[in-house]
Short mmCIF file of N, CA, C and O in Angstrom, two decimals:
data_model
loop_
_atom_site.label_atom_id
_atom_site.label_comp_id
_atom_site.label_asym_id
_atom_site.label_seq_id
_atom_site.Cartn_x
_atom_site.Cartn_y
_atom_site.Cartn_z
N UNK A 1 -10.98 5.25 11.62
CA UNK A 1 -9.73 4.56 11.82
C UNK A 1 -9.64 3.41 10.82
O UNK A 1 -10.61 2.90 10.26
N UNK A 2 -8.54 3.11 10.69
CA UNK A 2 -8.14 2.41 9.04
C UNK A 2 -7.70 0.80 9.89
O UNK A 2 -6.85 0.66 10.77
N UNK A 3 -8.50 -0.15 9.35
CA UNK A 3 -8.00 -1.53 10.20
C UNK A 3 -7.61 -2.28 8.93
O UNK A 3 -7.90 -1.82 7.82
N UNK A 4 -6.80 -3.72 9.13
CA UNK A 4 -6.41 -4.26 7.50
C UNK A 4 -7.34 -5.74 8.78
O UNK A 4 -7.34 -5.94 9.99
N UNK A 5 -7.99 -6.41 7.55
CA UNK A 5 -8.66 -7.72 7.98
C UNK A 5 -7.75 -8.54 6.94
O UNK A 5 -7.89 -8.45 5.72
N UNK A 6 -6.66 -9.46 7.67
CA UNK A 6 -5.76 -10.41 7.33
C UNK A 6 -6.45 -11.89 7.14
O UNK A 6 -7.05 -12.52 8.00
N UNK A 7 -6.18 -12.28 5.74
CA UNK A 7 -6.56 -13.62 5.55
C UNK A 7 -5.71 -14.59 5.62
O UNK A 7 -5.05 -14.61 4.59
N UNK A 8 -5.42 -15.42 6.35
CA UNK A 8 -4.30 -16.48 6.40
C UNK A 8 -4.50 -18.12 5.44
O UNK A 8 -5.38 -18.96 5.56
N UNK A 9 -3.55 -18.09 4.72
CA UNK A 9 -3.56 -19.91 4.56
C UNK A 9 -2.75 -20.42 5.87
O UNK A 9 -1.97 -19.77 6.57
N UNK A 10 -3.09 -21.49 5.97
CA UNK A 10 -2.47 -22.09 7.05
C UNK A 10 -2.62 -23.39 6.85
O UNK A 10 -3.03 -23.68 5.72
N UNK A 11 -2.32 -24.70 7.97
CA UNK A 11 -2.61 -25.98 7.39
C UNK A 11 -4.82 -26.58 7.79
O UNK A 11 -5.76 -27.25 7.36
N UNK A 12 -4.42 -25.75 8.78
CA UNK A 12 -5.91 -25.46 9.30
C UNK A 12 -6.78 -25.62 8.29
O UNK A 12 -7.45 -26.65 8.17
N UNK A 13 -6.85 -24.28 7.21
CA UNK A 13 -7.44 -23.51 6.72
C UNK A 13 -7.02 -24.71 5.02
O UNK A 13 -7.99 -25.18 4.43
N UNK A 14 -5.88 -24.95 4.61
CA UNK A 14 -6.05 -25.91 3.48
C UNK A 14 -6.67 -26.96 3.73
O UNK A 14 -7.48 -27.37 2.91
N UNK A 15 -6.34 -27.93 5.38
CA UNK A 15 -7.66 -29.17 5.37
C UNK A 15 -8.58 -28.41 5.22
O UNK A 15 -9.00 -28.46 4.06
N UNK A 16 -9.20 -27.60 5.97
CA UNK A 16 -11.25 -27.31 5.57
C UNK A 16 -11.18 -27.12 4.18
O UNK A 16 -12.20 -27.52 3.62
N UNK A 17 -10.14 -26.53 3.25
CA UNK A 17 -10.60 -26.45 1.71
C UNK A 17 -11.19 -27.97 0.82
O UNK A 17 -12.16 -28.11 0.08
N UNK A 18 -10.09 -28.96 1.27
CA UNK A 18 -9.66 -30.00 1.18
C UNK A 18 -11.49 -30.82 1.23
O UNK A 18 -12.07 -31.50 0.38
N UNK A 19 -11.72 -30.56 1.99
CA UNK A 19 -13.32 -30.87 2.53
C UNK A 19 -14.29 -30.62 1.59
O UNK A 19 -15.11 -31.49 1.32
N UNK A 20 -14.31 -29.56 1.07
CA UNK A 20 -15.60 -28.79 0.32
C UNK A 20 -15.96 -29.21 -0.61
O UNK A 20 -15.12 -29.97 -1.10
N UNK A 21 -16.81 -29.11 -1.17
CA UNK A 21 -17.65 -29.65 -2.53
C UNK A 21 -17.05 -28.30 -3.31
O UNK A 21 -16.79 -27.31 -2.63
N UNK A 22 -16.89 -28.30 -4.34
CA UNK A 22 -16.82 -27.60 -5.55
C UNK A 22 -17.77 -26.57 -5.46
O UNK A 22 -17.31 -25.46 -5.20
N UNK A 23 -18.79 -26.67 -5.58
CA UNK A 23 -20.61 -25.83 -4.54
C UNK A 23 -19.60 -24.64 -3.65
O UNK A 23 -19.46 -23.42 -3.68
N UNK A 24 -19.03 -25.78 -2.87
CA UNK A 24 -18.79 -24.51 -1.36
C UNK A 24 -18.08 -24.22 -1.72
O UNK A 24 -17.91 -23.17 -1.10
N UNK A 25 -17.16 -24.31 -2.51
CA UNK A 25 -15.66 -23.47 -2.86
C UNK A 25 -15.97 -22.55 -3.77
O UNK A 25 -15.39 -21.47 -3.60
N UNK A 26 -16.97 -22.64 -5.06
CA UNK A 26 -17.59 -21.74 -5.75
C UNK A 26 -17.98 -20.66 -4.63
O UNK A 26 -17.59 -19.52 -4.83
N UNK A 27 -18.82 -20.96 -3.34
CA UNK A 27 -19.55 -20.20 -2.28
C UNK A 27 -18.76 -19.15 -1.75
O UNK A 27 -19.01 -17.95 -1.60
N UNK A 28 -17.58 -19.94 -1.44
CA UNK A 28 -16.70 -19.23 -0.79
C UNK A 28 -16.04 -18.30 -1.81
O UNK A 28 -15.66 -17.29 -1.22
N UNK A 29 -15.80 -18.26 -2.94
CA UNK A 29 -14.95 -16.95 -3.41
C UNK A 29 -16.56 -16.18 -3.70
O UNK A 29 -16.73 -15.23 -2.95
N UNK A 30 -17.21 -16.33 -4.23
CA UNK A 30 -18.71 -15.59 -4.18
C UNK A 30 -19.09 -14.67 -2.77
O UNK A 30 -19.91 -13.78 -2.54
N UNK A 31 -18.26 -15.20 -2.15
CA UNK A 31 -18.86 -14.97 -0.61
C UNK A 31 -17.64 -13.55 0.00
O UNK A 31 -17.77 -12.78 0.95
N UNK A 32 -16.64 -13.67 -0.92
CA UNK A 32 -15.69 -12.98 -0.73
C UNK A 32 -16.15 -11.77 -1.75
O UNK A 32 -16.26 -10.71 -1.12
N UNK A 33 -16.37 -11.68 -2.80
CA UNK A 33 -16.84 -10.57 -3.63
C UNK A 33 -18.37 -10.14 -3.38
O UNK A 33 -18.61 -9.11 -4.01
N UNK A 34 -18.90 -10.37 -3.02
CA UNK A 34 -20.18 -10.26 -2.13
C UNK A 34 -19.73 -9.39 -0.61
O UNK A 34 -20.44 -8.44 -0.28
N UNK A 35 -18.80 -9.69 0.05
CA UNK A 35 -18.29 -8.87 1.13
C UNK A 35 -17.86 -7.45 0.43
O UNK A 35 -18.50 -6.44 0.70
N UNK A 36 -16.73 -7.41 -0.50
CA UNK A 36 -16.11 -6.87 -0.98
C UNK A 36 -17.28 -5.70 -1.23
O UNK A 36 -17.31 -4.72 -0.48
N UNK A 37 -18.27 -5.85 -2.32
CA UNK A 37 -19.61 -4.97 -3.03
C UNK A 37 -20.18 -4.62 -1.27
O UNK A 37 -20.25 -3.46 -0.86
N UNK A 38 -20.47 -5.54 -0.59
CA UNK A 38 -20.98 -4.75 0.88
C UNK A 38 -20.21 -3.78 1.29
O UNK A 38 -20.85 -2.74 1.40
N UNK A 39 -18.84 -3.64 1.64
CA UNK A 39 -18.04 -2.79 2.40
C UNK A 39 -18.08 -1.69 1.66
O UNK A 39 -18.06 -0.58 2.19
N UNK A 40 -18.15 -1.96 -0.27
CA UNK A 40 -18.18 -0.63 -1.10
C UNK A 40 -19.20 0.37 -0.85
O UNK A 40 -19.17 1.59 -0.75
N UNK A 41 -20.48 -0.86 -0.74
CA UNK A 41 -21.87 -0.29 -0.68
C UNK A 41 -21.98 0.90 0.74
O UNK A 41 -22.56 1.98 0.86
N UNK A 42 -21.09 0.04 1.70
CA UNK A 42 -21.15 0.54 3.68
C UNK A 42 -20.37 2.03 3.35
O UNK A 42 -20.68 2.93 4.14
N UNK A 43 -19.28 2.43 2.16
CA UNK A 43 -18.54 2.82 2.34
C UNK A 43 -17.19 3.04 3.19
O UNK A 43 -16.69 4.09 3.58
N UNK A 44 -16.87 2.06 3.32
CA UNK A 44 -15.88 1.43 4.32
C UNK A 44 -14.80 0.97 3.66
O UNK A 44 -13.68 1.14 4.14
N UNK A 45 -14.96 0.44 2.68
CA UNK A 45 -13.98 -0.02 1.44
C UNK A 45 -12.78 0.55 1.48
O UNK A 45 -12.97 1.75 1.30
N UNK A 46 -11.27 0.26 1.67
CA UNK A 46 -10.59 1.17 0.73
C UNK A 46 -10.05 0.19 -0.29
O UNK A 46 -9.75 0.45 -1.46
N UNK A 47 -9.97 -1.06 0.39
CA UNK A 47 -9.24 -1.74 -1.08
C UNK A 47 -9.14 -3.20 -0.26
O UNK A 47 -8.97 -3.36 0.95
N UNK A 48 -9.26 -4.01 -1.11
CA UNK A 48 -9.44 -6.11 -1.01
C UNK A 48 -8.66 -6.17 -2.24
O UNK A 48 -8.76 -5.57 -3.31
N UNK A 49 -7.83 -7.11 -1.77
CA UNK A 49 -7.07 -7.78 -2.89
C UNK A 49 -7.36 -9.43 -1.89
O UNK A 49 -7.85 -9.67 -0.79
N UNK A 50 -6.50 -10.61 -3.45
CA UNK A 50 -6.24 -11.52 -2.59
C UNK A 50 -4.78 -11.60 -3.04
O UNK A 50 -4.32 -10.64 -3.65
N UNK A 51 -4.02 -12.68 -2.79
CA UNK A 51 -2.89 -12.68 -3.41
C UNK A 51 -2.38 -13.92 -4.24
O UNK A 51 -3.04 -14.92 -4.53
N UNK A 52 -1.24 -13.68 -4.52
CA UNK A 52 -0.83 -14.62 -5.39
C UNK A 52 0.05 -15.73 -4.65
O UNK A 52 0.67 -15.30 -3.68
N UNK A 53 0.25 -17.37 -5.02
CA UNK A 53 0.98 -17.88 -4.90
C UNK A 53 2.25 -17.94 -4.01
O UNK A 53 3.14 -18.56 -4.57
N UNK A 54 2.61 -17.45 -2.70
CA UNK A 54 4.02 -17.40 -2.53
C UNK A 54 4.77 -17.68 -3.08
O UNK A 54 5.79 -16.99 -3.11
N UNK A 55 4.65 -19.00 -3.93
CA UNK A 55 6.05 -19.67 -4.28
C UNK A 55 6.37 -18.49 -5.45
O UNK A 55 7.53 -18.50 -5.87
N UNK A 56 5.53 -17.52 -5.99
CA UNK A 56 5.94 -16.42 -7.12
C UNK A 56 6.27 -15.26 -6.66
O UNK A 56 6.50 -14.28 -7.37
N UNK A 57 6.32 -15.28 -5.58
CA UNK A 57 7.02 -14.29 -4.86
C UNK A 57 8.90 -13.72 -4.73
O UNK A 57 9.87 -14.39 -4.38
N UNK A 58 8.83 -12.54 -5.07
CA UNK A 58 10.17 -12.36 -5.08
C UNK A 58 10.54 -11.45 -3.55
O UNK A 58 10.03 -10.39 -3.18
N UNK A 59 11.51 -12.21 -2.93
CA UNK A 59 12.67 -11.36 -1.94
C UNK A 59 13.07 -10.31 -2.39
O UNK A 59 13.30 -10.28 -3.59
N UNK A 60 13.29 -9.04 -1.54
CA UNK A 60 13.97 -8.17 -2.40
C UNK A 60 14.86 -7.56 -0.92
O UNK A 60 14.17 -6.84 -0.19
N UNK A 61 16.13 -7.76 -0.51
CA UNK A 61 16.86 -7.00 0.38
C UNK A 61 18.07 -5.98 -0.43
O UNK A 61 18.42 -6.22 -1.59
N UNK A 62 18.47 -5.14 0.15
CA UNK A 62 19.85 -3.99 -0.17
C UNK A 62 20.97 -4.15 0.92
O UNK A 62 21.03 -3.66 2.05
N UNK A 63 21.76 -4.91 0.32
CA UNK A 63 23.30 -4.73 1.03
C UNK A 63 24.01 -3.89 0.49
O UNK A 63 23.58 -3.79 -0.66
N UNK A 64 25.05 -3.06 0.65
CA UNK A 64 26.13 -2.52 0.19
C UNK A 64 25.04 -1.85 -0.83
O UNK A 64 25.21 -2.49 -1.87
N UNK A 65 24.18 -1.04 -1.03
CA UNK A 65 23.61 -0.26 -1.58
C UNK A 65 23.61 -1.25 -2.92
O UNK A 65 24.20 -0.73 -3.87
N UNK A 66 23.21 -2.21 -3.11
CA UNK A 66 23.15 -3.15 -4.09
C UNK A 66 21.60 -3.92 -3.53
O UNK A 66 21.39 -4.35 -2.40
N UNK A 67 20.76 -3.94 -4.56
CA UNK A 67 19.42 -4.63 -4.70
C UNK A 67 20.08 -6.18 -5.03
O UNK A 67 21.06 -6.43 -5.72
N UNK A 68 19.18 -7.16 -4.27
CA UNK A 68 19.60 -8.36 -4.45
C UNK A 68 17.93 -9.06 -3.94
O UNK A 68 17.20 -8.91 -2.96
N UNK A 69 17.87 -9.98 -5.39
CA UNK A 69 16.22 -10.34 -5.34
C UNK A 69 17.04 -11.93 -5.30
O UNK A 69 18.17 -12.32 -5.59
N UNK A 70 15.42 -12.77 -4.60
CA UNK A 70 15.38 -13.96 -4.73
C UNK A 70 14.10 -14.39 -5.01
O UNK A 70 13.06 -13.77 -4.77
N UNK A 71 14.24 -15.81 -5.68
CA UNK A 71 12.52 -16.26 -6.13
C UNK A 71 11.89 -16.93 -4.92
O UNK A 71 12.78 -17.27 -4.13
N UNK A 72 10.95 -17.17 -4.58
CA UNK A 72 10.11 -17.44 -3.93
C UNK A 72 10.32 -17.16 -1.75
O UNK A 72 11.34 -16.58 -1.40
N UNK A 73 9.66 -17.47 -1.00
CA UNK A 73 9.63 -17.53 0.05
C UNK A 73 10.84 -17.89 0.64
O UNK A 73 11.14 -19.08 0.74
N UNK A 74 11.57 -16.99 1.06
CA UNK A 74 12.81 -17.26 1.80
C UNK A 74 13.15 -18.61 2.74
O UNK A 74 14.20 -19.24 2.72
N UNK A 75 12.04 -18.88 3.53
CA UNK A 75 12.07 -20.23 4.23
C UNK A 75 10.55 -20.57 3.94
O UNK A 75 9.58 -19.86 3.67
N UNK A 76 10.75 -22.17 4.14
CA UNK A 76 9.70 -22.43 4.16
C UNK A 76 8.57 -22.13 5.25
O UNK A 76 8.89 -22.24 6.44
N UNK A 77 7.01 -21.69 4.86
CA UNK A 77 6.87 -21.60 5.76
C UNK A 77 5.33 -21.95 6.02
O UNK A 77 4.82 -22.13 4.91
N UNK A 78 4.61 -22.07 6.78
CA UNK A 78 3.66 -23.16 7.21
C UNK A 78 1.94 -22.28 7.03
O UNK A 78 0.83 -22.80 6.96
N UNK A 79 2.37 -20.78 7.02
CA UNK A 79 1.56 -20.05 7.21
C UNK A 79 1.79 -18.84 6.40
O UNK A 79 2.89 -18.31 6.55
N UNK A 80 0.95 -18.30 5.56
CA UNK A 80 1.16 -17.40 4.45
C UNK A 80 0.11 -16.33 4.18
O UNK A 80 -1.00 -16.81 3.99
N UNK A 81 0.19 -15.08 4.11
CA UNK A 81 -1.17 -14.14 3.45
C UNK A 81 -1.68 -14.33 2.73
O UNK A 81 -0.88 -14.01 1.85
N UNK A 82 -2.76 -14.76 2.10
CA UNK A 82 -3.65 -15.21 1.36
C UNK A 82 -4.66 -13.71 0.92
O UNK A 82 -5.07 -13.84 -0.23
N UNK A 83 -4.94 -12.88 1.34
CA UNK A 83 -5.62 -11.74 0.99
C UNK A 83 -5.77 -10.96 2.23
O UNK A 83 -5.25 -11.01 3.35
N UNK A 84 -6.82 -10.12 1.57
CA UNK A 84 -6.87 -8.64 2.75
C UNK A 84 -7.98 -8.04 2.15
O UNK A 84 -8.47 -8.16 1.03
N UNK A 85 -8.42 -6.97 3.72
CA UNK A 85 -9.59 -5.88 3.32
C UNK A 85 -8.85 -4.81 4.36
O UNK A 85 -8.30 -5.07 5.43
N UNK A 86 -9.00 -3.60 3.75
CA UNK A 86 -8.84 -2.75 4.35
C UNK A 86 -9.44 -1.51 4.46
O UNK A 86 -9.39 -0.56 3.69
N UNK A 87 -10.16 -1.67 5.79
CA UNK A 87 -11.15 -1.02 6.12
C UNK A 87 -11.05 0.64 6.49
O UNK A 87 -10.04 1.22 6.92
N UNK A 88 -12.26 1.19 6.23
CA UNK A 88 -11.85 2.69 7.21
C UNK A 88 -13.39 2.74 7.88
O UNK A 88 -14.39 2.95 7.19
N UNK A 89 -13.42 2.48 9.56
CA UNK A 89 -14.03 2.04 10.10
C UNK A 89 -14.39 3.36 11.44
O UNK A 89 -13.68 4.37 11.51
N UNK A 90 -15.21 3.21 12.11
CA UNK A 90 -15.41 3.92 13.38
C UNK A 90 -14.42 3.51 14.37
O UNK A 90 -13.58 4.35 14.69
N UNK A 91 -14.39 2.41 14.87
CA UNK A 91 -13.90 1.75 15.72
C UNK A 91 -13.37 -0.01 15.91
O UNK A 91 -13.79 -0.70 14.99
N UNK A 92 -12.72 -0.60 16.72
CA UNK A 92 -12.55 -1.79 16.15
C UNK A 92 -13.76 -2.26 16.26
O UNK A 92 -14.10 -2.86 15.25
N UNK A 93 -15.02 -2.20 17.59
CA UNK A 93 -16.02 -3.33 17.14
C UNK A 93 -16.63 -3.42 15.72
O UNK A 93 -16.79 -4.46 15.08
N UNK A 94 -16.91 -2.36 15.39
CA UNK A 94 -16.71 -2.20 13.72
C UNK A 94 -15.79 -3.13 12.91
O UNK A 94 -16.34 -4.10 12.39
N UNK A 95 -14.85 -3.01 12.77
CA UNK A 95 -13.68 -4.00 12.22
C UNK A 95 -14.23 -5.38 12.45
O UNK A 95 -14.69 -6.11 11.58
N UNK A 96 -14.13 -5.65 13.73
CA UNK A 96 -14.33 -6.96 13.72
C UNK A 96 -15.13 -7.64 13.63
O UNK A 96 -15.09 -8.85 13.87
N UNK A 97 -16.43 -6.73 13.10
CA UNK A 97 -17.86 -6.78 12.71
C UNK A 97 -18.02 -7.36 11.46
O UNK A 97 -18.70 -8.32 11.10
N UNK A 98 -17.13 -6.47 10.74
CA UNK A 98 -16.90 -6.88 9.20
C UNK A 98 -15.99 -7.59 8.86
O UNK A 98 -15.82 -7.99 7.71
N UNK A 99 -15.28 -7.83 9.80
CA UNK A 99 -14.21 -9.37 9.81
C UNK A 99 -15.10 -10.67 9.98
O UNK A 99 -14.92 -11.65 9.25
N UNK A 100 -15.98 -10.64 10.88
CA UNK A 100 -16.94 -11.90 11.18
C UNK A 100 -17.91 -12.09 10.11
O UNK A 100 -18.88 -12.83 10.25
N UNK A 101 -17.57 -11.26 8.74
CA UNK A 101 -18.50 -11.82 7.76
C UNK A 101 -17.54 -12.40 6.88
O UNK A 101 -17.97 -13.05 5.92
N UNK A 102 -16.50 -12.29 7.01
CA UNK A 102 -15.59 -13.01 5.97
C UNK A 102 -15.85 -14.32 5.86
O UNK A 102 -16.22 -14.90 6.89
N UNK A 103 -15.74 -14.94 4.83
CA UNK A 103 -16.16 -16.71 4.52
C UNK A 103 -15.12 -17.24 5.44
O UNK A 103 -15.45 -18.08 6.28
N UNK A 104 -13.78 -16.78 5.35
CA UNK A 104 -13.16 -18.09 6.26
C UNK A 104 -13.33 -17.77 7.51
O UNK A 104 -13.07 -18.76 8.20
N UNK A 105 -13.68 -16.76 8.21
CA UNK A 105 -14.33 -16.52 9.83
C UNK A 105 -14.97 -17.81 10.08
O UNK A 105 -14.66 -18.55 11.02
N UNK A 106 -16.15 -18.13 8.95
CA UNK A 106 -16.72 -19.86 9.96
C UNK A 106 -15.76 -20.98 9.54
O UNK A 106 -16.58 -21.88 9.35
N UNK A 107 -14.89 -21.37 9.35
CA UNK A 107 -14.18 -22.24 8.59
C UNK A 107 -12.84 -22.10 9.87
O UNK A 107 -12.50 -23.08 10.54
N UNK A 108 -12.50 -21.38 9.95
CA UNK A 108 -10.54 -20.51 10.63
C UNK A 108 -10.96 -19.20 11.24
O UNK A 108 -12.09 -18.81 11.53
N UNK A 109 -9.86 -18.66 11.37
CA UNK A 109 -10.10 -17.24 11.30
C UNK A 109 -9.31 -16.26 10.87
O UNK A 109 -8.21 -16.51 10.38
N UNK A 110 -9.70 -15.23 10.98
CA UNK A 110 -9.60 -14.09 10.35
C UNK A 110 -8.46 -12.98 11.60
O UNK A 110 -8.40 -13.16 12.82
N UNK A 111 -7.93 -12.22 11.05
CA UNK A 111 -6.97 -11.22 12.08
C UNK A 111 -7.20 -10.14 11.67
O UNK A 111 -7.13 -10.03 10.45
N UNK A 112 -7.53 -8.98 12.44
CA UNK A 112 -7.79 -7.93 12.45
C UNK A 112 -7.01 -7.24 13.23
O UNK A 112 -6.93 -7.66 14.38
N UNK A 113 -6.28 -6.11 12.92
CA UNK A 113 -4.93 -4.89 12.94
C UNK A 113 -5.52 -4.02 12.60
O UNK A 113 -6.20 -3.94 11.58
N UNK A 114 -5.22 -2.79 13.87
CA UNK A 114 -5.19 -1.32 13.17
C UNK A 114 -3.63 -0.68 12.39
O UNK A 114 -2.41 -0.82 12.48
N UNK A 115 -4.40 -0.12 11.79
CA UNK A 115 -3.20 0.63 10.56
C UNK A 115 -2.79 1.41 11.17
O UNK A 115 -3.72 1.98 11.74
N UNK A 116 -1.33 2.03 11.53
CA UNK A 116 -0.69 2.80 12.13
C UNK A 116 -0.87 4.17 11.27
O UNK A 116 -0.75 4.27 10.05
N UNK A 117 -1.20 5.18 12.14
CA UNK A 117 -1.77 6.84 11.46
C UNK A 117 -0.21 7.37 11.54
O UNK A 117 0.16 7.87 12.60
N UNK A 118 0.59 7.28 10.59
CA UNK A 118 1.86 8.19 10.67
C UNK A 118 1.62 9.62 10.23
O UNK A 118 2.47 10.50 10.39
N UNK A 119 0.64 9.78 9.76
CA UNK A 119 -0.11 11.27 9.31
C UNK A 119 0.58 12.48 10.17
O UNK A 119 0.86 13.55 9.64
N UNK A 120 0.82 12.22 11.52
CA UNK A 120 0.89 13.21 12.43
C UNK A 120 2.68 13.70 12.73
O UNK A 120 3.18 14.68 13.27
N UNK A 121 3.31 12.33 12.00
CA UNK A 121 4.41 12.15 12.35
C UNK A 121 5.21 13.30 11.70
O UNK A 121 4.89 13.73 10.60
N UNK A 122 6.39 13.87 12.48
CA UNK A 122 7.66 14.87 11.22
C UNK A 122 8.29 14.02 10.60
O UNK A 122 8.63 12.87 10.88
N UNK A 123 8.46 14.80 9.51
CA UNK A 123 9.83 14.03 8.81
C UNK A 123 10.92 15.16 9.01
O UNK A 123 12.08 14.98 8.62
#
């Protein structure tokens, strides 16, 4: 079963950055590609990204069969995706096994979702 392990910024999660020595912040993205090579190694892997910036983010809705983009985060907002792993796992204690090694697990935490199997679904 396919779970996504959600990384959040939040205000939480920018004070503890705010805190760290340069050391631990080096630690912490080390600590994230170090997970990343484990889950490859577990075979569990399907794919970690982190992300970019919100504020470089583009809106994209369709009215009147017309595409209409906007730059950055529609509202402001307090709490944002910051990255992801997405697992293909046995079960959730599994998931949340390999969620509790994520660096910001001791710092914040981490959210763990199963991926909806539309596999089965008609079109």
């Amino acid at each position: 079963m396919k779970y996504l392990i959600l990384i959040q910024s939040n205000p939480q999660s920018l004070a503890v950055w705010e805190t760290l020595t340069d050391q631990q912040r080096t630690d912490f993205g080390l600590g994230h590609l170090r997970l990343t090579e484990e889950m490859r190694d577990a075979g569990v892997l399907v794919v970690s990204e982190g992300l970019g910036d919100p504020a470089l983010a583009v809106q994209v809705s369709v009215r009147d069969g017309r595409t209409i983009t906007s730059d950055g985060p529609y509202a402001e907002v307090k709490e944002h995706l910051a990255g992801f792993y997405l697992i293909d796992v046995a079960d959730l204690d599994e998931a949340v096994a390999w969620a509790a090694k994520a660096p910001d697990a001791a710092y914040t935490r981490v959210e763990v979702r199963p991926i909806l199997d539309m596999s089965t679904w008609e079109i």
